[in-house]
Coordinates of C-alpha atoms and ligand atoms in Angstrom, one line a residue:
X1201 CA 0.1 0.0 -0.2
X1202 CA 2.9 2.1 -0.5
X1203 CA 2.4 5.8 -1.6
X1204 CA -1.4 5.8 -0.8
X1205 CA -2.6 8.8 0.2
X1206 CA -5.4 9.2 3.1
X1207 CA -7.1 12.3 4.4
X1208 CA -7.8 12.3 8.0
X1209 CA -10.4 14.8 9.2
X1210 CA -10.1 16.1 12.7
X1211 CA -7.0 16.1 14.9
X1212 CA -8.5 14.8 18.4
X1213 CA -7.0 11.6 19.8
X1214 CA -8.7 9.5 17.1
X1215 CA -7.3 11.3 14.2
X1216 CA -3.8 11.8 15.8
X1217 CA -3.5 8.2 16.1
X1218 CA -4.8 7.5 12.7
X1219 CA -2.5 9.5 11.1
X1220 CA 0.3 7.8 13.1
X1221 CA -0.8 4.5 12.2
X1222 CA -1.2 5.3 8.4
X1223 CA 2.2 7.1 8.4
X1224 CA 4.0 4.1 9.9
X1225 CA 2.4 1.8 7.2
X1226 CA 3.9 4.4 4.5
X1227 CA 0.6 6.0 3.7
X1228 CA 0.9 10.0 2.9
X1229 CA -1.3 11.6 5.4
X1230 CA -3.1 15.0 5.1
X1231 CA -4.7 15.8 8.8
X1232 CA -7.1 18.5 8.7
X1233 CA -8.2 20.4 11.6
X1234 CA -10.5 23.5 12.2
X1235 CA -9.0 24.7 15.2
X1236 CA -5.9 26.8 14.8
X1237 CA -3.7 24.6 16.5
X1238 CA -3.2 21.0 17.6
X1239 CA -3.6 21.0 21.2
X1240 CA -5.4 19.2 23.8
X1241 CA -7.6 20.9 26.4
X1242 CA -6.4 21.6 30.0
X1243 CA -8.2 18.6 31.7
X1244 CA -7.8 15.4 33.2
X1245 CA -8.9 11.9 31.8
X1246 CA -8.6 8.5 32.7
X1247 CA -7.2 6.1 30.2
X1248 CA -8.1 2.5 30.9
X1249 CA -5.4 -0.3 30.5
X1250 CA -6.8 -1.1 26.9
X1251 CA -6.3 2.4 25.9
X1252 CA -2.6 2.4 27.3
X1253 CA -2.0 -0.8 25.6
X1254 CA -3.3 0.8 22.1
X1255 CA -0.9 4.0 23.0
X1256 CA 1.9 1.4 23.6
X1257 CA 1.2 0.0 20.1
X1258 CA 1.6 3.8 18.7
X1259 CA 5.1 4.1 20.4
X1260 CA 3.8 6.2 23.0
X1261 CA 4.3 5.1 26.9
X1262 CA 1.3 6.8 28.6
X1263 CA 3.4 7.1 32.2
X1264 CA 6.6 8.3 30.6
X1265 CA 5.5 10.4 27.3
X1266 CA 2.0 11.7 28.5
X1267 CA 3.1 11.7 32.3
X1268 CA 0.3 9.5 33.1
X1269 CA -0.3 8.5 36.8
X1270 CA -1.5 5.0 37.7
X1271 CA -4.7 4.6 39.3
X1272 CA -4.4 2.1 41.8
X1273 CA -8.2 1.4 42.7
X1274 CA -11.3 2.9 41.5
X1275 CA -14.0 3.6 44.2
X1276 CA -17.7 4.3 43.3
X1277 CA -19.8 5.6 46.5
X1278 CA -23.0 7.3 47.3
X1279 CA -22.9 10.2 49.7
X1280 CA -23.1 8.2 52.8
X1281 CA -20.8 4.9 51.9
X1282 CA -18.7 3.2 49.6
X1283 CA -21.0 1.1 47.0
X1284 CA -18.0 -0.6 44.8
X1285 CA -14.3 -0.7 44.7
X1286 CA -12.1 -2.5 42.3
X1287 CA -8.2 -2.3 41.4
X1288 CA -5.6 -4.7 40.1
X1289 CA -7.0 -6.9 37.6
X1290 CA -10.1 -5.4 37.3
X1291 CA -8.5 -2.5 36.2
X1292 CA -6.4 -4.3 33.6
X1293 CA -3.1 -4.6 35.3
X1294 CA -2.9 -8.4 35.4
X1295 CA -0.6 -8.1 32.4
X1296 CA 1.3 -5.1 34.1
X1297 CA -0.5 -2.5 32.2
X1298 CA -2.1 0.4 34.5
X1299 CA -5.2 2.2 33.9
X1300 CA -4.0 5.7 34.3
X1301 CA -5.0 9.4 34.7
X1302 CA -3.5 11.7 32.0
X1303 CA -3.5 15.4 31.3
X1304 CA -5.2 15.5 27.9
X1305 CA -3.1 18.5 26.7
X1306 CA 0.2 16.4 27.4
X1307 CA -1.4 13.3 26.0
X1308 CA -1.9 15.2 22.7
X1309 CA 1.5 16.7 22.7
X1310 CA 2.9 13.1 23.0
X1311 CA 0.8 12.1 19.9
X1312 CA 1.6 15.0 17.9
X1313 CA 5.5 14.5 18.5
X1314 CA 5.0 11.0 16.8
X1315 CA 3.4 12.1 13.7
X1316 CA 6.7 12.1 11.9
X1317 CA 7.2 13.8 8.0
X1318 CA 4.7 11.7 6.2
X1319 CA 2.0 13.5 7.8
X1320 CA 1.2 16.8 6.4
X1321 CA -0.8 19.3 9.1
X1322 CA -3.4 21.5 8.0
X1323 CA -4.7 23.7 10.9
X1324 CA -7.5 26.3 10.8
X1325 CA -9.0 24.0 7.8
X1326 CA -12.9 23.6 8.2
X1327 CA -13.7 20.4 6.1
X1328 CA -17.3 21.0 4.6
X1329 CA -17.2 18.5 1.9
X1330 CA -16.4 15.1 1.4
X1331 CA -16.9 13.8 -2.3
X1332 CA -17.9 10.3 -2.0
X1333 CA -17.7 9.8 -6.0
X1334 CA -14.3 10.8 -6.6
X1335 CA -12.9 10.1 -3.2
X1336 CA -11.7 13.6 -1.5
X1337 CA -12.1 16.0 1.3
X1338 CA -11.8 19.6 1.3
X1339 CA -12.7 23.3 2.5
X1340 CA -13.7 26.1 0.1
X1341 CA -10.6 26.9 -0.9
X1342 CA -8.5 23.3 -1.4
X1343 CA -9.6 19.8 -1.9
X1344 CA -7.5 16.7 -0.9
X1345 CA -7.8 13.6 -3.1
X1346 CA -7.3 10.4 -1.3
X1347 CA -7.5 6.5 -1.2
X1348 CA -8.7 6.6 2.1
X1349 CA -10.7 9.4 3.8
X1350 CA -10.8 9.0 7.8
X1351 CA -13.9 10.9 9.7
X1352 CA -12.3 11.5 12.9
X1353 CA -14.3 14.7 13.1
X1354 CA -15.9 14.0 16.7
X1355 CA -19.8 13.3 17.7
X1356 CA -21.2 15.7 15.3
X1357 CA -19.7 14.2 12.4
X1358 CA -21.5 14.9 9.1
X1359 CA -19.9 11.6 7.3
X1360 CA -21.9 9.3 10.0
X1361 CA -25.0 11.0 9.0
X1362 CA -24.0 9.8 5.6
X1363 CA -22.8 6.5 6.2
X1364 CA -25.3 5.4 9.0
X1365 CA -28.1 8.1 9.1
X1366 CA -29.8 5.7 11.5
X1367 CA -27.2 6.5 14.5
X1368 CA -28.1 10.4 15.5
X1369 CA -26.7 12.2 18.4
X1370 CA -28.6 11.8 21.8
X1371 CA -28.6 14.5 24.3
X1372 CA -27.7 12.7 27.6
X1373 CA -29.9 15.2 29.5
X1374 CA -27.1 16.2 31.8
X1375 CA -24.0 18.5 31.5
X1376 CA -20.6 18.4 32.5
X1377 CA -18.0 20.4 34.3
X1378 CA -14.3 19.7 34.5
X1379 CA -11.6 21.1 36.7
X1380 CA -7.9 21.2 36.8
X1381 CA -6.1 22.2 39.9
X1382 CA -2.5 22.9 39.6
X1383 CA -0.3 21.0 41.8
X1384 CA 0.5 23.7 44.3
X1385 CA -3.3 24.1 45.1
X1386 CA -4.2 20.7 44.8
X1387 CA -6.0 19.2 48.0
X1388 CA -5.1 15.8 49.2
X1389 CA -3.3 13.5 46.8
X1390 CA -4.5 9.8 46.2
X1391 CA -3.9 7.0 44.2
X1392 CA -7.4 6.5 43.9
X1393 CA -9.9 7.5 41.3
X1394 CA -13.3 8.2 43.1
X1395 CA -16.6 8.8 41.8
X1396 CA -19.8 9.7 44.3
X1397 CA -23.3 9.7 42.9
X1398 CA -25.6 11.8 45.0
X1399 CA -29.2 12.9 44.7
X1400 CA -30.7 14.8 41.9
X1401 CA -28.5 12.9 39.4
X1402 CA -25.7 14.6 40.4
X1403 CA -22.4 12.8 40.2
X1404 CA -18.6 14.1 41.4
X1405 CA -15.3 12.4 40.8
X1406 CA -11.7 13.2 41.3
X1407 CA -8.1 12.0 40.5
X1408 CA -4.4 12.9 41.0
X1409 CA -2.3 14.0 38.0
X1410 CA 0.9 14.2 39.7
X1411 CA 3.1 17.2 38.6
X1412 CA 0.1 18.4 36.4
X1413 CA -1.9 18.7 39.9
X1414 CA -5.4 17.3 40.2
X1415 CA -8.5 17.0 38.3
X1416 CA -12.2 16.6 39.0
X1417 CA -15.3 16.3 36.9
X1418 CA -19.0 16.5 37.8
X1419 CA -22.6 16.1 36.1
X1420 CA -25.6 17.9 36.8
X1421 CA -29.3 17.6 35.2
X1422 CA -30.1 20.1 32.6
X1423 CA -28.3 21.7 29.4
X1424 CA -25.2 24.0 29.0
X1425 CA -25.2 27.1 31.3
X1426 CA -25.0 30.3 30.0
X1427 CA -23.6 32.2 32.9
X1428 CA -20.0 33.3 33.1
X1429 CA -17.4 30.9 34.5
X1430 CA -17.4 33.1 37.8
X1431 CA -21.1 32.3 38.0
X1432 CA -20.9 28.8 37.3
X1433 CA -18.1 28.1 39.8
X1434 CA -20.7 29.8 42.5
X1435 CA -23.3 27.4 41.0
X1436 CA -21.2 24.5 41.2
X1437 CA -20.1 25.4 44.9
X1438 CA -24.1 25.5 46.0
X1439 CA -25.0 22.3 44.1
X1440 CA -22.2 20.4 45.5
X1441 CA -22.2 22.3 49.3
X1442 CA -23.0 19.5 51.6
X1443 CA -21.3 17.0 49.8
X1444 CA -18.4 14.9 51.5
X1445 CA -14.9 15.9 51.9
X1446 CA -13.1 16.4 49.7
X1447 CA -15.6 17.5 47.3
X1448 CA -15.6 20.9 48.4
X1449 CA -11.9 21.1 48.8
X1450 CA -11.6 20.5 45.0
X1451 CA -14.3 23.0 43.9
X1452 CA -12.7 25.6 46.3
X1453 CA -9.1 24.9 45.0
X1454 CA -10.5 25.7 41.7
X1455 CA -10.3 29.0 39.8
X1456 CA -13.2 30.1 37.2
X1457 CA -10.9 30.2 34.5
X1458 CA -9.7 26.6 35.5
X1459 CA -13.4 25.3 34.8
X1460 CA -14.4 23.5 31.5
X1461 CA -17.9 22.9 30.5
X1462 CA -19.1 20.2 28.1
X1463 CA -22.3 19.1 26.7
X1464 CA -23.0 15.2 27.4
X1465 CA -24.3 13.3 24.7
X1466 CA -23.9 9.7 22.8
X1467 CA -24.4 8.3 19.5
X1468 CA -27.3 5.8 19.7
X1469 CA -28.0 3.0 18.5
X1470 CA -24.2 2.3 17.1
X1471 CA -23.8 2.5 13.4
X1472 CA -24.1 -1.2 11.8
X1473 CA -21.0 -0.3 10.0
X1474 CA -18.1 1.8 10.2
X1475 CA -17.0 2.4 6.4
X1476 CA -18.0 2.8 2.8
X1477 CA -16.0 1.3 0.1
X1478 CA -15.8 3.9 -2.9
X1479 CA -14.2 2.2 -5.8
X1480 CA -11.1 0.9 -4.7
X1481 CA -11.0 3.2 -1.6
X1482 CA -12.9 4.0 1.2
X1483 CA -14.3 6.4 4.2
X1484 CA -14.1 4.7 7.5
X1485 CA -15.3 6.7 10.7
X1486 CA -13.2 6.8 13.9
X1487 CA -13.3 7.7 17.6
X1488 CA -16.7 9.6 18.7
X1489 CA -17.6 10.1 15.1
X1490 CA -18.3 6.6 14.9
X1491 CA -19.3 5.8 18.1
X1492 CA -19.4 8.8 20.9
X1493 CA -20.4 6.9 24.1
X1494 CA -21.9 8.3 27.2
X1495 CA -18.7 9.4 28.9
X1496 CA -19.9 7.9 32.5
X1497 CA -17.3 4.8 32.0
X1498 CA -14.5 7.1 30.6
X1499 CA -14.2 4.8 27.5
X1500 CA -14.2 7.2 24.5
X1501 CA -10.5 8.2 24.5
X1502 CA -9.6 4.4 24.8
X1503 CA -12.0 3.3 22.3
X1504 CA -10.5 6.2 19.8
X1505 CA -7.2 4.5 20.3
X1506 CA -8.3 1.2 20.2
X1507 CA -10.1 2.1 16.6
X1508 CA -6.6 3.5 15.1
X1509 CA -4.6 0.5 16.2
X1510 CA -7.0 -2.0 14.7
X1511 CA -7.3 -0.1 11.4
X1512 CA -3.5 -0.3 11.2
X1513 CA -3.9 -4.4 11.9
X1514 CA -6.6 -4.3 9.2
X1515 CA -4.7 -2.6 6.5
X1516 CA -1.3 -4.8 7.2
X1517 CA -3.8 -7.9 7.2
X1518 CA -5.1 -7.1 4.0
X1519 CA -2.6 -4.9 1.8
X1520 CA -4.1 -5.8 -1.6
X1521 CA -7.7 -4.5 -1.1
X1522 CA -8.4 -1.5 1.0
X1523 CA -12.2 -2.4 1.0
X1524 CA -11.6 -5.9 2.3
X1525 CA -9.3 -4.2 5.0
X1526 CA -12.4 -2.0 6.0
X1527 CA -14.6 -4.8 6.1
X1528 CA -12.2 -6.7 8.5
X1529 CA -11.8 -3.6 10.7
X1530 CA -15.5 -3.4 11.0
X1531 CA -15.9 -6.9 12.1
X1532 CA -12.9 -6.5 14.5
X1533 CA -14.3 -3.3 16.1
X1534 CA -18.2 -3.5 16.3
X1535 CA -18.7 -6.3 18.6
X1536 CA -16.5 -4.8 21.4
X1537 CA -17.8 -1.0 20.3
X1538 CA -21.5 -2.3 20.8
X1539 CA -20.8 -4.0 24.2
X1540 CA -19.3 -0.9 25.7
X1541 CA -21.9 1.4 24.2
X1542 CA -24.5 -0.5 25.8
X1543 CA -23.0 -0.6 29.0
X1544 CA -22.2 3.0 29.0
X1545 CA -25.9 4.0 28.4
X1546 CA -26.9 1.5 31.0
X1547 CA -24.6 3.0 33.7
X1548 CA -25.6 6.6 32.3
X1549 CA -29.3 5.6 33.0
X1550 CA -28.6 4.3 36.3
X1551 CA -26.6 7.5 37.2
X1552 CA -29.6 9.3 35.6
X1553 CA -32.4 8.1 38.0
X1554 CA -34.1 10.0 40.5
X1555 CA -32.5 10.1 44.1
X1556 CA -34.1 7.2 45.4
X1557 CA -33.5 5.0 41.9
X1558 CA -30.1 5.8 41.6
X1559 CA -29.2 4.9 45.5
X1560 CA -31.5 1.7 45.1
X1561 CA -29.8 0.6 42.1
X1562 CA -26.1 1.1 43.4
X1563 CA -27.1 -1.1 46.4
X1564 CA -28.8 -3.7 44.2
X1565 CA -25.9 -4.1 42.1
X1566 CA -23.4 -6.7 43.1
X1567 CA -20.0 -5.5 43.9
X1568 CA -19.1 -8.8 41.5
X1569 CA -20.9 -7.3 38.7
X1570 CA -19.2 -4.0 38.7
X1571 CA -16.1 -5.8 39.0
X1572 CA -16.4 -8.1 36.1
X1573 CA -17.8 -5.3 34.0
X1574 CA -14.7 -3.3 34.8
X1575 CA -12.5 -6.2 33.8
X1576 CA -14.0 -6.7 30.6
X1577 CA -13.6 -3.1 29.7
X1578 CA -9.9 -3.1 30.2
X1579 CA -9.9 -6.2 28.5
X1580 CA -8.6 -5.4 24.9
X1581 CA -5.3 -6.1 23.5
X1582 CA -4.2 -4.9 19.8
X1583 CA -5.1 -7.5 17.5
X1584 CA -2.3 -9.7 16.0
Ligands
FAD1738 C1 -17.3 15.2 30.3 C2 -16.7 14.2 29.6 C3 -15.9 13.5 30.1 C4 -14.7 12.5 29.5 N1 -14.0 11.7 30.5 C5 -13.3 10.9 29.6 C6 -12.2 10.3 30.4 O1 -12.1 10.3 31.5 N2 -11.8 9.2 29.6 C7 -11.6 8.9 28.2 O2 -11.1 8.0 27.7 N3 -12.9 9.5 27.6 C8 -13.4 10.6 28.0 N4 -14.3 11.2 27.6 C9 -14.8 11.3 26.2 C10 -13.4 11.4 25.0 O3 -13.2 12.9 25.4 C11 -13.7 11.6 23.9 O4 -14.2 10.2 23.4 C12 -12.8 11.6 22.9 O5 -12.0 12.9 23.2 C13 -13.1 11.8 21.4 O6 -12.0 11.8 20.6 P1 -11.9 12.1 19.1 O7 -10.8 12.2 18.4 O8 -13.2 10.9 18.3 O9 -13.0 13.3 18.8 P2 -12.8 14.8 19.4 O10 -12.1 15.2 20.5 O11 -14.2 15.7 19.5 O12 -11.9 15.3 18.1 C14 -12.4 15.6 17.0 C15 -11.8 16.5 16.5 O13 -12.5 16.9 15.0 C16 -12.2 18.3 14.7 N5 -13.0 18.8 13.8 C17 -14.3 18.6 13.8 N6 -15.2 18.8 12.7 C18 -14.2 19.3 11.9 C19 -14.1 19.7 10.4 N7 -15.2 19.8 9.7 N8 -13.1 20.0 9.9 C20 -11.9 19.9 10.6 N9 -12.0 19.4 11.6 C21 -12.9 19.1 12.5 C22 -12.4 19.0 15.8 O14 -12.2 20.5 16.2 C23 -11.4 18.0 16.9 O15 -10.0 18.5 16.9 C24 -15.1 12.6 28.2 C25 -15.9 13.1 27.4 C26 -16.7 14.0 28.3 C27 -17.7 14.9 27.5

């Protein structure tokens, strides 16, 4: 497949990882990104062991290159008590791979540094047309012909609407706030990631980012808030005022400028296929563009990395036919993606129940079920 050309639309985790994989296989890659710079946000994110293995397959060490901090245990609580706790093998460490907390901007930097000189980067390029007849992507001024178009343009991907019109984006009915606190202001540190399910469909989690500080995330019901960051900070203070320590400390240590607000949506149902053959080439959906999942299980980033590594495997396995390679990519990915999407939606439904519902369900769900689901989420190896 030498000298084949790919256009990757979107330089999020999925697009960066796809560009690395394709360049390693000798493709010439045009990476088109609408933002001015290839930069990750100042946020913390959990990367499960599955994602850490995928990163390793791309040549990135999550702990060394992206300063990831291994998570020793994951705790799920309600306001009064511990509901479930798992670590070790349940987080994927049975083969020595940790699940980690990473600083998103550092993860991006590590990926960008692996792009290499076969990848031409075009920032400030908003792709608004994909030619599905003579395969190409472009904006109002330029057009990039390609053998393969990788649509890694996030959950609102117009390409998914073309390939899989029955897979819309669903509003999850909650909004997320995420905060990052620099190390010198960070409250108590811990090797655990903790998530607390509270009343009124509210949820708060936190974890340690080592030198990069500490991070927290929270969801509350409703849509995006129009207020200034200052007022949003005050609202969050009020919403979580009587929550157990150290919730208040995390909020108090965060400045309004260190807050990020995000809408929470997911793709449902998942597409029945992730690619479309076009002549001898094709289009493939990657990451959130294909399968944005409800973020309640912190799976989206890992799945995006797994997608890219699996695409590389499929292209190596069937070098003579791109449509066949894309078909084997679909076969390899869809069962896992469907499983994770179903579970994420189920847990999101539990987390979004009213006060009694969530508390009751948290009590009713056996620890062994939570642990086995966690183990299955972490249980992914790069295909050989
Ligand atoms: C509140 C919240 C918490 C989360 N926490 C975690 C977590 O802890 N762990 C985890 O693994 N995942 C988490 N996720 C999910 C994770 O952030 C996403 O799944 C992941 O970032 C998806 O990456 P992506 O590259 O597919 O999409 P995106 O990150 O959305 O990247 C898409 C890129 O395409 C660009 N783009 C879009 N349209 C165009 C266009 N027309 N032309 C050119 N460029 C375009 C965008 O600018 C963007 O750079 C969370 C998500 C949310 C909302």
